[in-house]
XYZ file of C-alpha atoms in Angstrom:
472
model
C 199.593 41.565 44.558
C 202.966 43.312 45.165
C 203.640 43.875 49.156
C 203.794 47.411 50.005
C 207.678 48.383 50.595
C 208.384 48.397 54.163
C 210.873 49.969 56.185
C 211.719 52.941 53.700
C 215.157 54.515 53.262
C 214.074 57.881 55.876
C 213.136 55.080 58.439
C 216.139 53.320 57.739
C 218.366 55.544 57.875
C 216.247 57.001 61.528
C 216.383 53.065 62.388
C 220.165 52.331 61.779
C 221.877 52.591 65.383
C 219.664 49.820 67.255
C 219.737 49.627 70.382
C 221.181 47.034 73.279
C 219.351 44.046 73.220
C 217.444 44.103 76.976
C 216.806 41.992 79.653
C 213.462 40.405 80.327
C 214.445 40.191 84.131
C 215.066 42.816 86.761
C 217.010 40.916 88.646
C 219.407 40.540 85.925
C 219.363 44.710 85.090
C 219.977 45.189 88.857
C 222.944 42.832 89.012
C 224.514 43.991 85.974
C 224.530 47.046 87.551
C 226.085 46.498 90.795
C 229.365 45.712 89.974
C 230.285 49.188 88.201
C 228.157 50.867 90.654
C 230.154 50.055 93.820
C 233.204 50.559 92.401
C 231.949 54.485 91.675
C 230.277 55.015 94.896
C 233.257 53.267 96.785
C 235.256 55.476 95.175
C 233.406 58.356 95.675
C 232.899 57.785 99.407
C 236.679 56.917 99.680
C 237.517 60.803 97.808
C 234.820 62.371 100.322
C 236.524 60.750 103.046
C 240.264 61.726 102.200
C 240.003 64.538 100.076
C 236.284 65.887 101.407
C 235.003 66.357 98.350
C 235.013 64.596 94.729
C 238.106 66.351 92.537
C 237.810 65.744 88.702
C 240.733 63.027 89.000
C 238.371 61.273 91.073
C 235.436 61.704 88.825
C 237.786 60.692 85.258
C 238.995 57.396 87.154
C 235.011 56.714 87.997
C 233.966 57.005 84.383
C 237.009 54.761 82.733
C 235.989 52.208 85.999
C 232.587 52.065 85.047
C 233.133 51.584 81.110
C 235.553 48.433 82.287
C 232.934 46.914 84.033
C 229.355 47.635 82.604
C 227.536 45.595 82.450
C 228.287 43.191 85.424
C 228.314 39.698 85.197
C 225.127 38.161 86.775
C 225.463 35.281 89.480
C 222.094 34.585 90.961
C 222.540 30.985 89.560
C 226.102 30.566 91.274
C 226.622 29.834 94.457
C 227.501 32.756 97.230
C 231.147 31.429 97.956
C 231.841 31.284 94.389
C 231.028 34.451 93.748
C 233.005 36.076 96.691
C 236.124 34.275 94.815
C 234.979 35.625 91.380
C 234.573 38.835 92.488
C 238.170 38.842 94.219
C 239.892 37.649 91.116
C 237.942 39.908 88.702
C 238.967 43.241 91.151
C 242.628 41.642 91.250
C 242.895 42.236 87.242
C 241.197 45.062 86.818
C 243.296 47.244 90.039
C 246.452 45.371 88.214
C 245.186 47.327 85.182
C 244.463 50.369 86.661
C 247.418 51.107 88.481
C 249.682 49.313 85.935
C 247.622 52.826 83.391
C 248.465 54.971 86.475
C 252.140 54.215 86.807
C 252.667 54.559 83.042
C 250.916 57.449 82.639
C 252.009 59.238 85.969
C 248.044 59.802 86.530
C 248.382 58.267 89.855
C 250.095 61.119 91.533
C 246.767 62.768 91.117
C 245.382 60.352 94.291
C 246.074 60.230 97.917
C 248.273 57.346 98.625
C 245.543 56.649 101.328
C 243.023 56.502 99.156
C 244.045 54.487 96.744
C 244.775 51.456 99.359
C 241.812 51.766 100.951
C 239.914 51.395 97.668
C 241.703 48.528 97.182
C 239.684 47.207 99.723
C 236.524 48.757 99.927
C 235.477 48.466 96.512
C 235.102 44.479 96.495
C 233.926 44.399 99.721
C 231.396 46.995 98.576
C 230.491 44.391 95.943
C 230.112 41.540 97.707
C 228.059 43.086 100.201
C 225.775 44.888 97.328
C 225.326 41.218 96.027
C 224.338 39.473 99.591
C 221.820 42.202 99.684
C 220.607 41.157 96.054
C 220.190 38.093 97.014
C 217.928 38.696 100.361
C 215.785 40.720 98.479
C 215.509 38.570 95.490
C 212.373 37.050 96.592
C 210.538 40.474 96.936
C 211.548 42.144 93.796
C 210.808 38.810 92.400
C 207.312 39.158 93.798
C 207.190 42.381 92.386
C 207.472 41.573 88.548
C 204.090 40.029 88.921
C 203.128 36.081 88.730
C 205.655 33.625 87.065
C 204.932 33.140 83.350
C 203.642 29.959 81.617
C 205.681 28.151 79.832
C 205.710 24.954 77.511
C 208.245 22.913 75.779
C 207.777 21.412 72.072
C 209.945 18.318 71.950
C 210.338 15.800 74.905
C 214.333 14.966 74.089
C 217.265 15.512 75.186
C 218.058 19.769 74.891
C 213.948 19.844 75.877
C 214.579 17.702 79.032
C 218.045 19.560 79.719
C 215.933 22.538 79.835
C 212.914 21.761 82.199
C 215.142 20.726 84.636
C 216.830 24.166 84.031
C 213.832 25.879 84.806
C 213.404 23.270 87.795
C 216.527 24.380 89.702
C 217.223 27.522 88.518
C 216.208 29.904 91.620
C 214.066 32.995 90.488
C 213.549 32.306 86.793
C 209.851 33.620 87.280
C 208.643 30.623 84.627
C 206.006 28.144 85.614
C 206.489 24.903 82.848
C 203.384 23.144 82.704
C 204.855 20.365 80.828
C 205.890 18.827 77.036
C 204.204 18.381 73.640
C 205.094 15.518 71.729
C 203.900 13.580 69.018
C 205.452 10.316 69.908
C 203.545 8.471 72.603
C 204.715 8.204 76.164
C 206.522 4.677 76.156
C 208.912 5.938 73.445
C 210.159 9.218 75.233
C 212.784 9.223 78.345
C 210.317 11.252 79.785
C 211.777 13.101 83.248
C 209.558 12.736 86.676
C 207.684 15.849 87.139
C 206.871 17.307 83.993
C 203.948 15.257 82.153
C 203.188 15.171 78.361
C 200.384 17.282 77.957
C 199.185 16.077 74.319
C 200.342 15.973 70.700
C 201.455 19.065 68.668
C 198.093 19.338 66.826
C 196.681 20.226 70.225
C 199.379 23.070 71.283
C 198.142 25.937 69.699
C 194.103 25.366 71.327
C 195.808 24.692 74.980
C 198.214 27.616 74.658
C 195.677 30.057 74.412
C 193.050 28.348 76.938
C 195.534 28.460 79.492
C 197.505 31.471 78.778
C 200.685 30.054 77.852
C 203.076 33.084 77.620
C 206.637 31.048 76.139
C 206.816 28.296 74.292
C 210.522 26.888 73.816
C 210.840 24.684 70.477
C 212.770 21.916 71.112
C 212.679 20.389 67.433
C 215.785 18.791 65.053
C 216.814 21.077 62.580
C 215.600 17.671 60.182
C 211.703 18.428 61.550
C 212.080 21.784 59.461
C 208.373 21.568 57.949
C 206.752 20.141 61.204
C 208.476 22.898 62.668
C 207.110 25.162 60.254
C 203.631 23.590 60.614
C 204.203 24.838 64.409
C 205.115 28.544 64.140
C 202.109 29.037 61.438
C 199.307 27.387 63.794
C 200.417 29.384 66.399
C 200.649 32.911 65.071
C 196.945 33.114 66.366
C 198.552 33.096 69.903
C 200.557 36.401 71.549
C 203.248 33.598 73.425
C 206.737 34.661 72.907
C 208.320 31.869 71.100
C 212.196 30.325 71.317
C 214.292 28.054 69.885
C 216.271 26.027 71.388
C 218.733 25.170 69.126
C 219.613 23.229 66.963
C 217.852 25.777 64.587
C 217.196 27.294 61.137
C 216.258 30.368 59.881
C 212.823 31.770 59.228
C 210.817 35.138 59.588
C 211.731 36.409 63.002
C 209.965 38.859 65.076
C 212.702 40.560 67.232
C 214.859 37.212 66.630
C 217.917 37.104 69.009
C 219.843 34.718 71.001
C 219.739 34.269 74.750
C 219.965 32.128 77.508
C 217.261 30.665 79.998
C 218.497 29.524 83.231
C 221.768 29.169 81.434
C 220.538 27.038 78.673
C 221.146 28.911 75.103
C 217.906 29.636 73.050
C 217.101 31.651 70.411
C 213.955 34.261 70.108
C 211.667 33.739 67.095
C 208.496 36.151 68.110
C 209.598 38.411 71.572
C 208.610 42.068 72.079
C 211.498 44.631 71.544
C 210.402 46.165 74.406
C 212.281 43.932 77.475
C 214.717 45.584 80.308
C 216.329 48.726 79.207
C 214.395 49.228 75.939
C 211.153 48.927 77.785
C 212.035 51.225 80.449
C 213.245 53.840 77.806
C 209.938 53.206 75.801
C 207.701 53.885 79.013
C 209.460 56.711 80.386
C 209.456 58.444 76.525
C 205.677 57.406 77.200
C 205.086 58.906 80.588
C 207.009 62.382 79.584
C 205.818 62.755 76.223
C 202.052 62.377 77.155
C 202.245 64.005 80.305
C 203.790 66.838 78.239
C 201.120 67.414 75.348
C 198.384 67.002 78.144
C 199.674 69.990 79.225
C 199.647 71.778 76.431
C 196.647 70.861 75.133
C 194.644 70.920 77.904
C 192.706 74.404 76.627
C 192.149 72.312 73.477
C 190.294 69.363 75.239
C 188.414 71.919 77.834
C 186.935 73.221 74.182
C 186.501 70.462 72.248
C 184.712 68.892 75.353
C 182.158 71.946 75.780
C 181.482 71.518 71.991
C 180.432 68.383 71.775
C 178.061 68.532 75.008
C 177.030 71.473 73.649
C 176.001 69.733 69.703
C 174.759 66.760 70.687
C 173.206 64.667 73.529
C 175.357 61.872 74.543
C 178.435 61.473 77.089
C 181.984 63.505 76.038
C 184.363 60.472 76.648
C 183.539 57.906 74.416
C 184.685 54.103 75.842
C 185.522 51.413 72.788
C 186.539 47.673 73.736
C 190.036 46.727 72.397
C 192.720 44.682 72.716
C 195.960 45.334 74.065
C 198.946 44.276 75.002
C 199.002 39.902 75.172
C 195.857 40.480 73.712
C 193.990 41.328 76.891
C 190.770 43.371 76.870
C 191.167 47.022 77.409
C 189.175 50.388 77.430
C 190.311 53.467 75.090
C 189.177 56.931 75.351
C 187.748 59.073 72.680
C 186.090 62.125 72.489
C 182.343 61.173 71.084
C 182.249 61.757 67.805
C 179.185 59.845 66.320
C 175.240 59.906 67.496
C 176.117 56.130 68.558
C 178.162 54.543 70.818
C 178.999 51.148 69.657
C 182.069 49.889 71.504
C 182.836 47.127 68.547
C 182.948 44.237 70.799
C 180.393 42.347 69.166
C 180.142 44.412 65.540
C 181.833 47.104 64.273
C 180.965 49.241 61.123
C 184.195 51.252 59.108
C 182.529 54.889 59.289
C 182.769 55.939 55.332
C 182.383 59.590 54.241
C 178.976 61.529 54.932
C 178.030 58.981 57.712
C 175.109 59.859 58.774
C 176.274 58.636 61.931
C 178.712 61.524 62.338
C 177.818 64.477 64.426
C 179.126 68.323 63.008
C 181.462 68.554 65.823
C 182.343 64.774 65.324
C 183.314 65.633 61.790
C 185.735 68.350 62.415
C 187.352 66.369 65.441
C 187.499 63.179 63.191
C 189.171 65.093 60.521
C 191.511 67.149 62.720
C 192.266 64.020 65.014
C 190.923 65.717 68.076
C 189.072 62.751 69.190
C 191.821 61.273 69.526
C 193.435 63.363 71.823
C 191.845 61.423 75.534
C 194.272 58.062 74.518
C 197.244 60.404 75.493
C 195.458 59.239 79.466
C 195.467 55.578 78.253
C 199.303 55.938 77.697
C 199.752 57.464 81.246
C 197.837 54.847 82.680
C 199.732 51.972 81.236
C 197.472 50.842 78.594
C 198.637 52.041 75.837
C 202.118 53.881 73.823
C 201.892 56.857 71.347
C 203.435 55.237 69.151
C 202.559 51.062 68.360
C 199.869 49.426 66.045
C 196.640 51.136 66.320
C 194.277 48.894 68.260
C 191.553 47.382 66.223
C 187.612 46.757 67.267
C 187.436 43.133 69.026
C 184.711 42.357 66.513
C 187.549 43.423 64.025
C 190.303 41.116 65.536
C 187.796 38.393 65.916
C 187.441 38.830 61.682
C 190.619 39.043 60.566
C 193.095 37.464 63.210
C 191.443 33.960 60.882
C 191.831 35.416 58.164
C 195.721 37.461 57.940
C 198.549 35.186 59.347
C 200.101 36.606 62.299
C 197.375 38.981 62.481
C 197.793 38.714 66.493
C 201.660 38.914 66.428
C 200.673 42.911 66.812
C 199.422 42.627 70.290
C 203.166 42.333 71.482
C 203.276 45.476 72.073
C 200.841 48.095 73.696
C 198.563 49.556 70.945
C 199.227 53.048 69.642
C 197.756 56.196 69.213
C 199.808 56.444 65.710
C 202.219 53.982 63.822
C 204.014 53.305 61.295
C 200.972 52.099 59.322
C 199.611 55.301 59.791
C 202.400 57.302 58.364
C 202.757 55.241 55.796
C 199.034 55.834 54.225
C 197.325 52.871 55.946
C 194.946 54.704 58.458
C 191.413 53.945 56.814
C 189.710 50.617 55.192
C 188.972 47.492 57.080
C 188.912 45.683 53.780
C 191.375 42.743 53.808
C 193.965 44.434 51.625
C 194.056 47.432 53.663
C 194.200 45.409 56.462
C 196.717 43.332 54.772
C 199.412 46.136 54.370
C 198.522 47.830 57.746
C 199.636 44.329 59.592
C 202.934 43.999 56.964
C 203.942 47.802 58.279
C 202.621 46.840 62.029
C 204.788 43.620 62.171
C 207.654 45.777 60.543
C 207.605 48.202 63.531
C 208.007 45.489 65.765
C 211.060 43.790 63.670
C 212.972 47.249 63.565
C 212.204 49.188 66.463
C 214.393 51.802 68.014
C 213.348 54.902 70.356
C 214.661 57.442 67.501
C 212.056 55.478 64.848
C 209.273 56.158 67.713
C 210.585 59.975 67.625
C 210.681 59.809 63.658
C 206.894 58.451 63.303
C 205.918 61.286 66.121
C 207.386 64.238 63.647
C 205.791 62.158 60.633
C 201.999 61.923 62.350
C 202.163 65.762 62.742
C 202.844 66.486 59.027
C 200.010 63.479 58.071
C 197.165 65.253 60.152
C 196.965 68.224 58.282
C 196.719 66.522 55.578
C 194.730 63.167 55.685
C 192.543 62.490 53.088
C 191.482 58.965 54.634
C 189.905 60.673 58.207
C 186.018 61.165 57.709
């Protein structure tokens, strides 16, 4: 059967200017903020000082200052004295610059003399300080990302040792390693103190989701490419984010990028898009967007409420089991459409046209999306994004997650009230070819995400509405 075309040329064309590549770790946003920031504010507070207010010289010089220097260089790992030097020498070349540009140009005769020496000496000093306070409150904001995240390591050798002990002494990395899988037995590995061999490979998928294993790091030979392979199919059951750590080779990759973990290089094979700036930039979209058509539809959902207590007997807000993001269990809102109220945890059946099941009022809101409407208060609450891969009965998961590989690969994101399966034609049908194509144009979202492809789905949902042919 030929695979639906994916990412089209409109989406493509929406999709071209991706975005940064973010950071899974607020500590590392925060730091790579700090250097540029003090130098603005320092200079700022300097110009308020001498000149009592902020004069567009001023103002230029903070703009060019903070395009040097963003982002920062993080040095949580390093230790404090060798940062105070670092940050000396790195202010030393960029002032050199600066007033080497200043000179040149003549732009310096635009600054008090005063303030441009004591600048010279505030601004690091405002950066040092900036980082000691980083550092004392490490532990809190730390705290405040939530519990450490389980990790295991595929590969008991050299890079996979080099990297536990990473982990080990690596202050705030926020990941818990619960150990190694091998398949060689104990007496052949240099295996390190402290970090046991938890079984053989054919057991890893099993114990990652039984104990909510969140990263697995592949430690493999590029010459294990097929047990490697083997691997990455057995665990697309699983919602782990998976990395390599190289060496590596190239296969289908879900967000694929290279980073570093407690300075060891690895490379992303299945991550989220949404870490650090683009998932701040995807919540906030969220929070405004939502919050906004609540508002404006709020005289729609008074009505459509009174109609359907009105028509039938039967609560207004309709509750339906799901997963969400990781997989977990969550609740979404509907308005009650239907005489029943299964909530598809256990079964589920497709509602086909002229279900008897369907109430008048149900009909219209079904076909108009109205029911839909009460998710936009999932999305406020955390729970779910307007736009991500429409969350599916559990009974439905449960069916097809053995049956479509990487069926669960979608719950890296928060589910959606519309996606790009949904524009595309793929709203209706739980038979496996639907299903099929919806997943292909689900994982394809997650592969090419950017906040103007969000926007561009948004406009496209509005035009599909009006005239769906799949919604009975």
């Amino acid at each position: 059967m030929e695979s639906p075309p994916l990412l089209s040329e409109d989406a493509s064309a929406v999709n071209s200017g991706s975005g940064a590549l973010g950071r899974d770790n607020i500590l590392s946003i925060i730091e790579s903020a700090i250097d540029p920031g003090m130098l603005v504010l320092s200079l700022w507070g300097v110009a308020m000082y001498f000149e009592k207010t902020v004069p567009p010289a001023y103002l230029i010089l903070s703009v060019i200052v903070f395009a040097m220097t963003f982002p920062g260089t993080t040095q949580l790992q390093s230790s404090f004295r060798k940062l105070v030097g670092q940050t000396i020498i790195n202010w030393i070349v960029i002032a050199a610059l600066l007033l080497a540009t200043g000179i040149v140009t003549r732009y310096i005769r635009e600054f008090s003399q005063s303030a441009i020496v004591a600048w010279l000496w505030v601004a690091p000093l405002a950066q040092i300080v900036a980082h000691r306070l980083l550092r004392l409150s490490a532990p809190v904001l730390v705290a405040l990302q939530g519990p450490p995240r389980r990790a295991i390591i595929v590969g008991m050798n050299n890079q996979g040792i080099a990297l536990a002990r990473r982990i080990r002494e690596t202050p705030f990395s926020r990941i818990e390693l619960a150990g190694f899988f091998d398949d060689r037995e104990l007496h052949r590995l240099n295996a390190p103190s402290g970090f046991p061999l938890i079984d053989k490979l054919h057991a890893l998928p099993q114990y990652a989701k039984e104990n909510n294993i969140q990263q697995i790091y592949l430690s493999l030979p590029m010459a294990s490419q097929p047990r490697i392979l083997q691997v990455l199919d057995d665990l697309k059951d699983t919602t782990a984010s998976i990395y390599f750590v190289p060496d590596m080779f190239v296969t289908d990759l879900i967000q694929g990028r290279s980073g570093a973990v407690c300075g060891m290089p690895v490379i992303a094979v299945c991550e989220t898009p949404f870490r650090g700036t683009n998932g701040a930039a995807k919540r906030l979209s969220d929070i405004v967007l939502s919050s906004l058509i609540l508002l404006l539809v709020s005289p729609v959902l008074l009505a459509v409420a009174i109609a359907i207590k009105l028509s039938s007997p039967g609560p207004v807000i309709f509750k339906q089991r799901r997963y969400g993001l990781d997989g977990k269990e969550i609740l979404v809102y509907k308005f009650r459409s239907m005489t029943v109220t299964e909530d598809g945890k256990s079964t589920y059946t497709q509602v086909t046209r002229n279900d008897a099941r369907v109430t008048r009022v149900g009909a219209f809101i079904r076909k108009t999306s109205l029911d839909e409407l009460p998710q936009f208060i999932n999305v406020l609450e955390g729970k779910m994004s307007i736009v991500g891969p429409r969350p599916h009965a559990i009974a439905v998961n449960e069916q097809y997650r053995k049956l479509i590989s990487g069926y669960m690969i979608r719950h890296k994101v928060k589910p959606g009230i519309t996606g790009w399966a949904q524009v595309n034609g793929y709203r209706g049908g739980d038979d496996l070819v639907h299903m099929r194509h919806r997943i292909e144009f689900d994982l394809d979202y997650l592969r090419n995400w950017t906040l103007r492809l969000d926007l561009y789905i948004i406009f496209r949902t509005i035009r599909v509405v009006f005239n769906d042919t799949k919604a009975f």
